mmCIF file of C-alpha atoms in Angstrom:
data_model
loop_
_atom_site.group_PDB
_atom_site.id
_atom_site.type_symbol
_atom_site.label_atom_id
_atom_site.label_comp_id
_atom_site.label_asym_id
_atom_site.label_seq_id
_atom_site.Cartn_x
_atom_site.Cartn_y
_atom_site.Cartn_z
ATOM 1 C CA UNK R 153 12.173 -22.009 21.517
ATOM 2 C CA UNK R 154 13.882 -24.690 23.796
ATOM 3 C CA UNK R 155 10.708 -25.973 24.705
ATOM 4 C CA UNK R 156 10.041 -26.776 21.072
ATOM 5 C CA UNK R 157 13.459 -28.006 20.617
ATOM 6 C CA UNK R 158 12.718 -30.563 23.581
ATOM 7 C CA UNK R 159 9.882 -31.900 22.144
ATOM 8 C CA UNK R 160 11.510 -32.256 18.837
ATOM 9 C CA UNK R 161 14.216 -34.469 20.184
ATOM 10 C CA UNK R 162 11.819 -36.696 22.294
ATOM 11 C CA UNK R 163 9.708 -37.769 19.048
ATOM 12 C CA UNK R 164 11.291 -39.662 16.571
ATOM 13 C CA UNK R 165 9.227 -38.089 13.829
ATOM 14 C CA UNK R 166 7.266 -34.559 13.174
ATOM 15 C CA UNK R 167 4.294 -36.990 12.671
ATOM 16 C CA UNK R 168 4.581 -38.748 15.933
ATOM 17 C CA UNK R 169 4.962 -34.913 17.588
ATOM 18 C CA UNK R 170 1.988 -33.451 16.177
ATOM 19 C CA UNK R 171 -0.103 -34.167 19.169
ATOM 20 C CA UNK R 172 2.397 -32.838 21.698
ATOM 21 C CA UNK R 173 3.091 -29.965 19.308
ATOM 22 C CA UNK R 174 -0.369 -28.821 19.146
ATOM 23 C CA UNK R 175 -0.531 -26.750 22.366
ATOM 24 C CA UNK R 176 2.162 -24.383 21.241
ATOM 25 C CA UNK R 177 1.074 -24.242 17.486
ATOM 26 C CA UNK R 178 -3.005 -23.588 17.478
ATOM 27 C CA UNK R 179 -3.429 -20.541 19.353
ATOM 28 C CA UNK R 180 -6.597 -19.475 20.032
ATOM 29 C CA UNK R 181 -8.139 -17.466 17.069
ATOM 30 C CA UNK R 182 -7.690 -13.665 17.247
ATOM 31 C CA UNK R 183 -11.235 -11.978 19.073
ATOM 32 C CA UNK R 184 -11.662 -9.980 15.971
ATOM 33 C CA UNK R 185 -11.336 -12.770 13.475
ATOM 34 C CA UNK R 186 -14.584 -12.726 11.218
ATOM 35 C CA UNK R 187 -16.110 -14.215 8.454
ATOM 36 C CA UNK R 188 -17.950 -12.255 5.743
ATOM 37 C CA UNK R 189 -20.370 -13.626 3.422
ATOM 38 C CA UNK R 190 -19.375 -12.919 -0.330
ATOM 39 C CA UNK R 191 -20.510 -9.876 -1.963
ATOM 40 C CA UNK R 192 -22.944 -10.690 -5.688
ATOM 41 C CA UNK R 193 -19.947 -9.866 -7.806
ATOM 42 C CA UNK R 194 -17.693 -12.304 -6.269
ATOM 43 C CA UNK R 195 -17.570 -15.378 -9.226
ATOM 44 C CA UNK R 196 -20.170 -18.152 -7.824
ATOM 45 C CA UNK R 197 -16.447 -20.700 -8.245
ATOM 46 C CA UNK R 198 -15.124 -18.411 -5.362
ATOM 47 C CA UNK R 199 -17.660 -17.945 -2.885
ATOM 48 C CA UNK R 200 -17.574 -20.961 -1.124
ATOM 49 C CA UNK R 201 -14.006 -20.588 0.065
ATOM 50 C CA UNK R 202 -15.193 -17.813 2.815
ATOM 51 C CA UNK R 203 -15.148 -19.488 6.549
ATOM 52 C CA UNK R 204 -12.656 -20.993 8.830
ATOM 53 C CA UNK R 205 -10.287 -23.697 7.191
ATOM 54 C CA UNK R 206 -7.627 -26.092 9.158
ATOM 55 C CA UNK R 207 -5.655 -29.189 8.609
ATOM 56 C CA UNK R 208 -2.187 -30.260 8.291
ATOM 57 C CA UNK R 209 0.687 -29.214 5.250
ATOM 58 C CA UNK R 210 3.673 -30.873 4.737
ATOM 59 C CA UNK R 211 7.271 -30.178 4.022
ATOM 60 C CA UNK R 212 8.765 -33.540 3.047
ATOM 61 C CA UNK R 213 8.249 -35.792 6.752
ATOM 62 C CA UNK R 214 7.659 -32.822 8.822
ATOM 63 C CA UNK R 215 3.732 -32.203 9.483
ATOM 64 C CA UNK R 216 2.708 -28.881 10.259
ATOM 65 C CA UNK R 217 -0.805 -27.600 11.487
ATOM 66 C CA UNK R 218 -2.431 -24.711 9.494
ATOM 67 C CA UNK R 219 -4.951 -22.559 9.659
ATOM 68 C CA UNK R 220 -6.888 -20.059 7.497
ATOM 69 C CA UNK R 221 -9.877 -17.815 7.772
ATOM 70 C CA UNK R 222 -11.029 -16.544 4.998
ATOM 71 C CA UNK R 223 -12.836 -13.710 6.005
ATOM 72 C CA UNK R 224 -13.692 -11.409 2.834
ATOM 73 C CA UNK R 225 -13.763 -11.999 -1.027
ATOM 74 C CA UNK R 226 -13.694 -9.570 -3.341
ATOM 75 C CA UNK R 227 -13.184 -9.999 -7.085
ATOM 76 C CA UNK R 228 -9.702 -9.577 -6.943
ATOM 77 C CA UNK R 229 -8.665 -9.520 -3.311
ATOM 78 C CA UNK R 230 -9.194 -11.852 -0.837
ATOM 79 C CA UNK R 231 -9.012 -10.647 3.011
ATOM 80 C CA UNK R 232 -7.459 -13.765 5.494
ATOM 81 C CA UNK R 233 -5.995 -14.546 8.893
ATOM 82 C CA UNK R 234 -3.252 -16.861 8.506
ATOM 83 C CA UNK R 235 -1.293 -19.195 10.768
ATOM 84 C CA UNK R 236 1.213 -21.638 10.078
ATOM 85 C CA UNK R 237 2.926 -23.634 12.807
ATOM 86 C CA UNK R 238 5.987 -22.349 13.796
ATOM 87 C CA UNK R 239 5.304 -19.223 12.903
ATOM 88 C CA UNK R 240 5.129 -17.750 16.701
ATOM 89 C CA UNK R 241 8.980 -18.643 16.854
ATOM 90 C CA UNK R 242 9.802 -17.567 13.158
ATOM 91 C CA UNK R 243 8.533 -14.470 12.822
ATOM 92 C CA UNK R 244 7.318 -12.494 15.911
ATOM 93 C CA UNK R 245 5.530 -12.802 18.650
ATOM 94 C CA UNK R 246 2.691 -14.135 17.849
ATOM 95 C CA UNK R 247 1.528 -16.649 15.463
ATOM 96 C CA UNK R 248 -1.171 -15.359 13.539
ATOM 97 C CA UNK R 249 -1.110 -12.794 10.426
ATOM 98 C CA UNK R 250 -3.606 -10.636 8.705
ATOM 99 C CA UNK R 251 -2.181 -10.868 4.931
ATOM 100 C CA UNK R 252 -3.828 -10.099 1.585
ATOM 101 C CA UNK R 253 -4.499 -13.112 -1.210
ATOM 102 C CA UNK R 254 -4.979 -12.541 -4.406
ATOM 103 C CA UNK R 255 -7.358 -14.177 -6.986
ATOM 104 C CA UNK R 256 -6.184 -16.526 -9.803
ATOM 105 C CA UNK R 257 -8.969 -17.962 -11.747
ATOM 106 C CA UNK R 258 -10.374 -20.738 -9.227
ATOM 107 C CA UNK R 259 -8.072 -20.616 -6.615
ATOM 108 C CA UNK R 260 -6.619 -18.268 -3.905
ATOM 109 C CA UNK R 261 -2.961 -17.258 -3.763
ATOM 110 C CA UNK R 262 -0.682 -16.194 -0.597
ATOM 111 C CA UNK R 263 2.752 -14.896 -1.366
ATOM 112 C CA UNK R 264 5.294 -13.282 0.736
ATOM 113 C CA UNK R 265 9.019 -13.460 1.614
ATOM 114 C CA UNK R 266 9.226 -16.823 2.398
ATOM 115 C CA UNK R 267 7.233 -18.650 -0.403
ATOM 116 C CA UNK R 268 3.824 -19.271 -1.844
ATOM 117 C CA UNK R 269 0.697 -21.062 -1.349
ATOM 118 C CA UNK R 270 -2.192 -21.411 -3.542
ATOM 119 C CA UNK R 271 -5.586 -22.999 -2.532
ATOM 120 C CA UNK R 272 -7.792 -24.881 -4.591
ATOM 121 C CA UNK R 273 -11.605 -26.040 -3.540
ATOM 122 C CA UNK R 274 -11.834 -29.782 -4.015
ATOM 123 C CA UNK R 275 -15.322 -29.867 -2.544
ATOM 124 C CA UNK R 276 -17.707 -27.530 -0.598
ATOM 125 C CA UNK R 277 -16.210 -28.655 2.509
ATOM 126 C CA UNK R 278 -12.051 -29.346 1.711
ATOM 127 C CA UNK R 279 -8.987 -27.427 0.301
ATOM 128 C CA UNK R 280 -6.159 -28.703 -1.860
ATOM 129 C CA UNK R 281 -2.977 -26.590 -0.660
ATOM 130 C CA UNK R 282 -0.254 -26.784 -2.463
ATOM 131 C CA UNK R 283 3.204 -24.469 -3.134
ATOM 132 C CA UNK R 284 6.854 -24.263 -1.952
ATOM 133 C CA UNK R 285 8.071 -22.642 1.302
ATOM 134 C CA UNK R 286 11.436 -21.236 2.438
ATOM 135 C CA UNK R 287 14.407 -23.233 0.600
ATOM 136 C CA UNK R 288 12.239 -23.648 -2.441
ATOM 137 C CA UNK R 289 10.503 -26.924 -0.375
ATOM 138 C CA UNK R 290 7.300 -28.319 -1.671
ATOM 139 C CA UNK R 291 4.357 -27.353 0.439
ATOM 140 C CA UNK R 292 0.922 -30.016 0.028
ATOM 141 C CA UNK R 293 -1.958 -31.129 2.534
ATOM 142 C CA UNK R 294 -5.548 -30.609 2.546
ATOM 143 C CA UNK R 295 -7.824 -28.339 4.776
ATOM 144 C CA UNK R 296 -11.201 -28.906 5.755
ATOM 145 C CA UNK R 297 -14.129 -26.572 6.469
ATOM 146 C CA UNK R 298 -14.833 -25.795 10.495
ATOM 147 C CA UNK R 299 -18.113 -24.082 12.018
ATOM 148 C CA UNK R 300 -17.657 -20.342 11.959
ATOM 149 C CA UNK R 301 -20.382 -17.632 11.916
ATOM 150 C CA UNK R 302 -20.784 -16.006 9.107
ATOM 151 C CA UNK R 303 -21.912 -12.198 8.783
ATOM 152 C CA UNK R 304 -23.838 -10.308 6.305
ATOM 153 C CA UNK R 305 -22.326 -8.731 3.869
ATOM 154 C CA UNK R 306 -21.330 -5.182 3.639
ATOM 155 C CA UNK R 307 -19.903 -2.390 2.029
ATOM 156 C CA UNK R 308 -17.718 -1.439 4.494
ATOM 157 C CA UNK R 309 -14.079 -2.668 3.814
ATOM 158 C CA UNK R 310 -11.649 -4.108 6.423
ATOM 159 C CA UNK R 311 -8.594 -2.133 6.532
ATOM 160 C CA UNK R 312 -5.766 -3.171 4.239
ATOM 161 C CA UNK R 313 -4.021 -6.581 5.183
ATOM 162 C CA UNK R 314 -0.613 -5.429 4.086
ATOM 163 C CA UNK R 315 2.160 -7.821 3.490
ATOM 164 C CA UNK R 316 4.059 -9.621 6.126
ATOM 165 C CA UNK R 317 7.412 -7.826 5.195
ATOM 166 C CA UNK R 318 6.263 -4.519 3.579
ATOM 167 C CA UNK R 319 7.581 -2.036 6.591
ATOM 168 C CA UNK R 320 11.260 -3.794 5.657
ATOM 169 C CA UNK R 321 11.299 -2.695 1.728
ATOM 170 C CA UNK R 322 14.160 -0.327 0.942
ATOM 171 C CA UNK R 323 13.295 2.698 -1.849
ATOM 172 C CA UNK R 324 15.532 1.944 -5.436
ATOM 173 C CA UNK R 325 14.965 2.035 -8.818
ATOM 174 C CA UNK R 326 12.652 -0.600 -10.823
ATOM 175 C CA UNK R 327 14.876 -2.683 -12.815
ATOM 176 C CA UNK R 328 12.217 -4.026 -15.448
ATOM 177 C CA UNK R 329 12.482 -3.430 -19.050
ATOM 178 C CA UNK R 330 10.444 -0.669 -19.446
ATOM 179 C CA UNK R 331 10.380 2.485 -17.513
ATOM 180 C CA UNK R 332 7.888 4.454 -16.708
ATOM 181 C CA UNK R 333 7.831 8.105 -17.814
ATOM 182 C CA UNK R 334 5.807 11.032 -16.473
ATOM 183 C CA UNK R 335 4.158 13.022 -18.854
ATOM 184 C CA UNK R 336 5.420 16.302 -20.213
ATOM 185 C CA UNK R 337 2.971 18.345 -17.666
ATOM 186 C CA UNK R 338 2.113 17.664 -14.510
ATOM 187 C CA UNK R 339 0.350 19.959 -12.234
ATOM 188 C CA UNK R 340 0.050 19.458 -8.499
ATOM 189 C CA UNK R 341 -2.536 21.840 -7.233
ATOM 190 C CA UNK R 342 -2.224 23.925 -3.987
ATOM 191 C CA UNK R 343 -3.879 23.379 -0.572
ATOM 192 C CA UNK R 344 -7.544 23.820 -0.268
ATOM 193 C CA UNK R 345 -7.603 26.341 2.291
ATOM 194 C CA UNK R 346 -8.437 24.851 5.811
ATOM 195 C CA UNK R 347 -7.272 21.308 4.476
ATOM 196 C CA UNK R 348 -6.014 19.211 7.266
ATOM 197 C CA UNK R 349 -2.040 18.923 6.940
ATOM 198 C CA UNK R 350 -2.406 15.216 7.274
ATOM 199 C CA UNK R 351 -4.196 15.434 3.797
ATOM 200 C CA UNK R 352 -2.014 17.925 2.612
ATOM 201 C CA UNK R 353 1.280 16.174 2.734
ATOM 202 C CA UNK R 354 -0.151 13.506 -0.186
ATOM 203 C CA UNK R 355 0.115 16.349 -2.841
ATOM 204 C CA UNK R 356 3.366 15.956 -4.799
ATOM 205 C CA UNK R 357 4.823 13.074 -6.803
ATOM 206 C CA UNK R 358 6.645 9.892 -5.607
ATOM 207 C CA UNK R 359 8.600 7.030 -7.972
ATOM 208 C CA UNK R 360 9.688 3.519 -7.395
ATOM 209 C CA UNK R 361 8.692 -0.014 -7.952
ATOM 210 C CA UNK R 362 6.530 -2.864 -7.111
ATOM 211 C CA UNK R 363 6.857 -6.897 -8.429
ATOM 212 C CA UNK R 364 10.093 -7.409 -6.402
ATOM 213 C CA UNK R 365 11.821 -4.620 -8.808
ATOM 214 C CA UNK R 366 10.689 -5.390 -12.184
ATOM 215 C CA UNK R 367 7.715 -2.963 -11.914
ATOM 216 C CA UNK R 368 8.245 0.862 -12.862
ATOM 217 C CA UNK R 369 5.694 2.831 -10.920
ATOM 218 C CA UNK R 370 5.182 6.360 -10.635
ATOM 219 C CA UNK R 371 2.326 8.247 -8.310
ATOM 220 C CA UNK R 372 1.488 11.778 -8.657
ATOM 221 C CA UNK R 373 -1.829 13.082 -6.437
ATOM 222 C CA UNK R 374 -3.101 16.012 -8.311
ATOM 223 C CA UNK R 375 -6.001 17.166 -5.856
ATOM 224 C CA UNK R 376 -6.485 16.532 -2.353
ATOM 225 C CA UNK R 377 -9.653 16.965 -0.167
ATOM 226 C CA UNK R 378 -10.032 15.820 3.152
ATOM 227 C CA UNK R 379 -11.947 12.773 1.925
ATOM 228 C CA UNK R 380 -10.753 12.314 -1.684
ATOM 229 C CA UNK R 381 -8.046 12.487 -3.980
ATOM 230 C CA UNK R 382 -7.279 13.164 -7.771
ATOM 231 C CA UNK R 383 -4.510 11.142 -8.641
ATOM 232 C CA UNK R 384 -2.166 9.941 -11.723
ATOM 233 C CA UNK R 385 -0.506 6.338 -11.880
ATOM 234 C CA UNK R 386 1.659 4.832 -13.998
ATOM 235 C CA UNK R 387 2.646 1.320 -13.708
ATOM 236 C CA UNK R 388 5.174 -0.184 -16.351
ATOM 237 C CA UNK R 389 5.600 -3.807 -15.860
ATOM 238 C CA UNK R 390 8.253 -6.174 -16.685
ATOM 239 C CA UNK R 391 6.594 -7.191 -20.407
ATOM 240 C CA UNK R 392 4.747 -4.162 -21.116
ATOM 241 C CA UNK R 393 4.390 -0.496 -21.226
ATOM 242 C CA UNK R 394 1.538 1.682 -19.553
ATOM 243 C CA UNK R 395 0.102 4.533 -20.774
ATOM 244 C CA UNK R 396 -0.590 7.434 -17.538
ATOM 245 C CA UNK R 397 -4.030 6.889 -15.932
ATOM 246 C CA UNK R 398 -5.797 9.391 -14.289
ATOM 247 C CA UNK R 399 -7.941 8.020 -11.228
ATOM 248 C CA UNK R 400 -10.067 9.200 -8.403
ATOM 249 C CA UNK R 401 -9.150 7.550 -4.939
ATOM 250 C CA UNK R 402 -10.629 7.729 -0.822
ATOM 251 C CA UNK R 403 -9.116 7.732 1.777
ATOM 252 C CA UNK R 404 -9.782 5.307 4.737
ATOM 253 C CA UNK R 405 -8.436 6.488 7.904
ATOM 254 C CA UNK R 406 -4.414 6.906 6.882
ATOM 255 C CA UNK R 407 -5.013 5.153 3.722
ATOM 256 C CA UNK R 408 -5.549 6.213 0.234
ATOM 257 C CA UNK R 409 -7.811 3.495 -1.637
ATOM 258 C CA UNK R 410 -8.309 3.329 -5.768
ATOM 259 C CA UNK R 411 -10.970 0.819 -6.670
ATOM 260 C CA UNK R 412 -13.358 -0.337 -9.121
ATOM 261 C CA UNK R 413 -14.475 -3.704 -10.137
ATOM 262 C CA UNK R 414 -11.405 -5.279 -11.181
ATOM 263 C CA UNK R 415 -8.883 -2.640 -9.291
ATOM 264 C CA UNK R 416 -7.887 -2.202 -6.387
ATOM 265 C CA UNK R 417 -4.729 -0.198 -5.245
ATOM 266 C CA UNK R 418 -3.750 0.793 -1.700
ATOM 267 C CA UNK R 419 -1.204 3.469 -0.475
ATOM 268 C CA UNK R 420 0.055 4.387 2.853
ATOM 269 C CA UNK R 421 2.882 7.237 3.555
ATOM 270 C CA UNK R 422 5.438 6.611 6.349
ATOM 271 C CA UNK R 423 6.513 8.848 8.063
ATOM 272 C CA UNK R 424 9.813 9.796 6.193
ATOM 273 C CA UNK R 425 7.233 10.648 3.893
ATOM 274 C CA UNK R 426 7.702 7.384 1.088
ATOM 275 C CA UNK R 427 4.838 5.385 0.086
ATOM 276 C CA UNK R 428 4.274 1.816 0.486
ATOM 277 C CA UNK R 429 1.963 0.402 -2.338
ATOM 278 C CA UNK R 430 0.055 -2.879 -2.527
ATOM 279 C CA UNK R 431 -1.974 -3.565 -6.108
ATOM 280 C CA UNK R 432 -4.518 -6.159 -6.640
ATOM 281 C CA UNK R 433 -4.938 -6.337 -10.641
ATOM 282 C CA UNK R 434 -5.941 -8.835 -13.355
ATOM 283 C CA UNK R 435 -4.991 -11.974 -11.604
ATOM 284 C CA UNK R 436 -1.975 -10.310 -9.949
ATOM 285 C CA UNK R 437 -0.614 -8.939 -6.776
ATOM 286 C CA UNK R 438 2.048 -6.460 -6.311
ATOM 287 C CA UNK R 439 3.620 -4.123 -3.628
ATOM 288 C CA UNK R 440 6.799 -2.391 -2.758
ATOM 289 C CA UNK R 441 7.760 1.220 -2.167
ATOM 290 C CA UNK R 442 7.911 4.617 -4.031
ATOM 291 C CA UNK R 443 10.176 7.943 -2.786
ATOM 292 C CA UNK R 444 8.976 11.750 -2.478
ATOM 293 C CA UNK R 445 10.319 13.448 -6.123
ATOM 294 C CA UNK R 446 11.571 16.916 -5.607
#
């Protein structure tokens, strides 16, 4: 950090720094970094933002270097390594994240804790980025396309790019107008016998909430195998009411994954036994965290 601050106070603008600032803001790309090529369902409007993307954003006079790889699209989650300068000395140690996008219409959206981003194709070959950052700043600049080989696609999913601040989320109660309420039965069936235990702790029921408090969720996993589970959501958001949906879910590794074409629904169990969530659905994304009910 004082080697940044140096260089700050030897340029007499973040646009004359740039150059000296590059060194310690483009690290080299992570090894496992990859680029997929879109899958046939993925809308034709949407395909061409898969690759590498870099340029510069801007927050009032101060320039900023940032890049994206876009590295998987699916209809309604987008998979993406992230850097923006600074962010070695903001949040960690090192400056590149793995975080989820979601889809809205024509363009791809990245939210988190400290502000929003959405990028919008203005050719084949440059992005429009524009949003606000910490402090409610505007956030503009333009990306353009760099060589990056691109893969074939496959069926076989990355794992989950969570969000940056997800492991930080305290359990509560939703705070959104409607509430969620779990139906008059529900029945959580025993242990298959010779089920692993690390399957076995998913059966029971967990509540909480998602879309910063103002979703009502409720989980219960009905059936377990070692592969699979039988499981009933209900998600009440902030302007409407949900009905209980019964759905059939895999899990992937320590995950438990809920998809179909336009859903897609990820949970993952700490290990004081709560549930972290993260939901990509009908334009929208939403996590936050649900607690074991007796």
């Amino acid at each position: 950090m004082q080697k940044l601050l140096k260089v700050f106070l030897l340029c007499s603008s973040a646009a004359v720094c740039l150059p000296a600032l590059g060194g310690l803001l483009d690290p080299p790309l992570p090894s496992d970094a990859f680029v997929t090529e879109p899958a046939e369902n993925v809308p034709n409007q949407l395909k061409p933002f898969a690759g590498k993307w870099s340029g510069n954003i801007f927050f009032g006079s101060i320039h900023l270097p940032h890049i994206v790889v876009v590295e998987r699209i699916d209809p309604v989650l987008v998979w993406a390594v992230w850097s923006l300068g600074l962010s070695q000395y903001a949040g960690g140690p090192g400056a590149w994240y793995r975080i989820p996008m979601r889809v809205q219409d024509d363009t791809l959206i990245a939210s988190g804790n400290r502000g929003r981003l959405t990028y919008r194709l203005r050719s084949i070959d440059a992005i429009e980025v524009t949003g606000t950052q910490a402090g409610g700043y505007p956030v503009q600049g333009t990306l353009t396309r760099e060589p990056m080989l691109t893969r074939p696609f496959t069926e076989a999913e990355p794992v989950t790019y969570w969000p940056i601040n997800i492991g930080q989320l305290v359990p509560g109660k939703a705070v959104g107008a409607y509430p969620s309420i779990w139906p008059e039965s529900v029945s959580i069936a025993p242990p298959m016998q010779g089920l692993s235990s690390d399957r076995a702790k998913w059966l029971g029921r967990w509540s909480g909430w998602a879309c910063g408090h103002q979703c009502d969720v409720k989980l219960a996993v009905l059936e377990v195998t070692d592969k699979n589970a039988k499981v009933l959501e209900i998600w009440t958001s902030e302007v409407a009411k949900a009905s209980p949906m019964v759905r059939h879910g895999e899990f992937v590794g320590e995950e438990l994954i809920i998809r179909d074409q336009n859903y897609y629904v990820t949970y993952r169990m700490r290990a004081t036994g709560e549930v972290e969530i993260l939901r990509a659905r009908a334009n929208a994304l939403a996590w936050g965290v649900l607690v074991r009910e007796p």
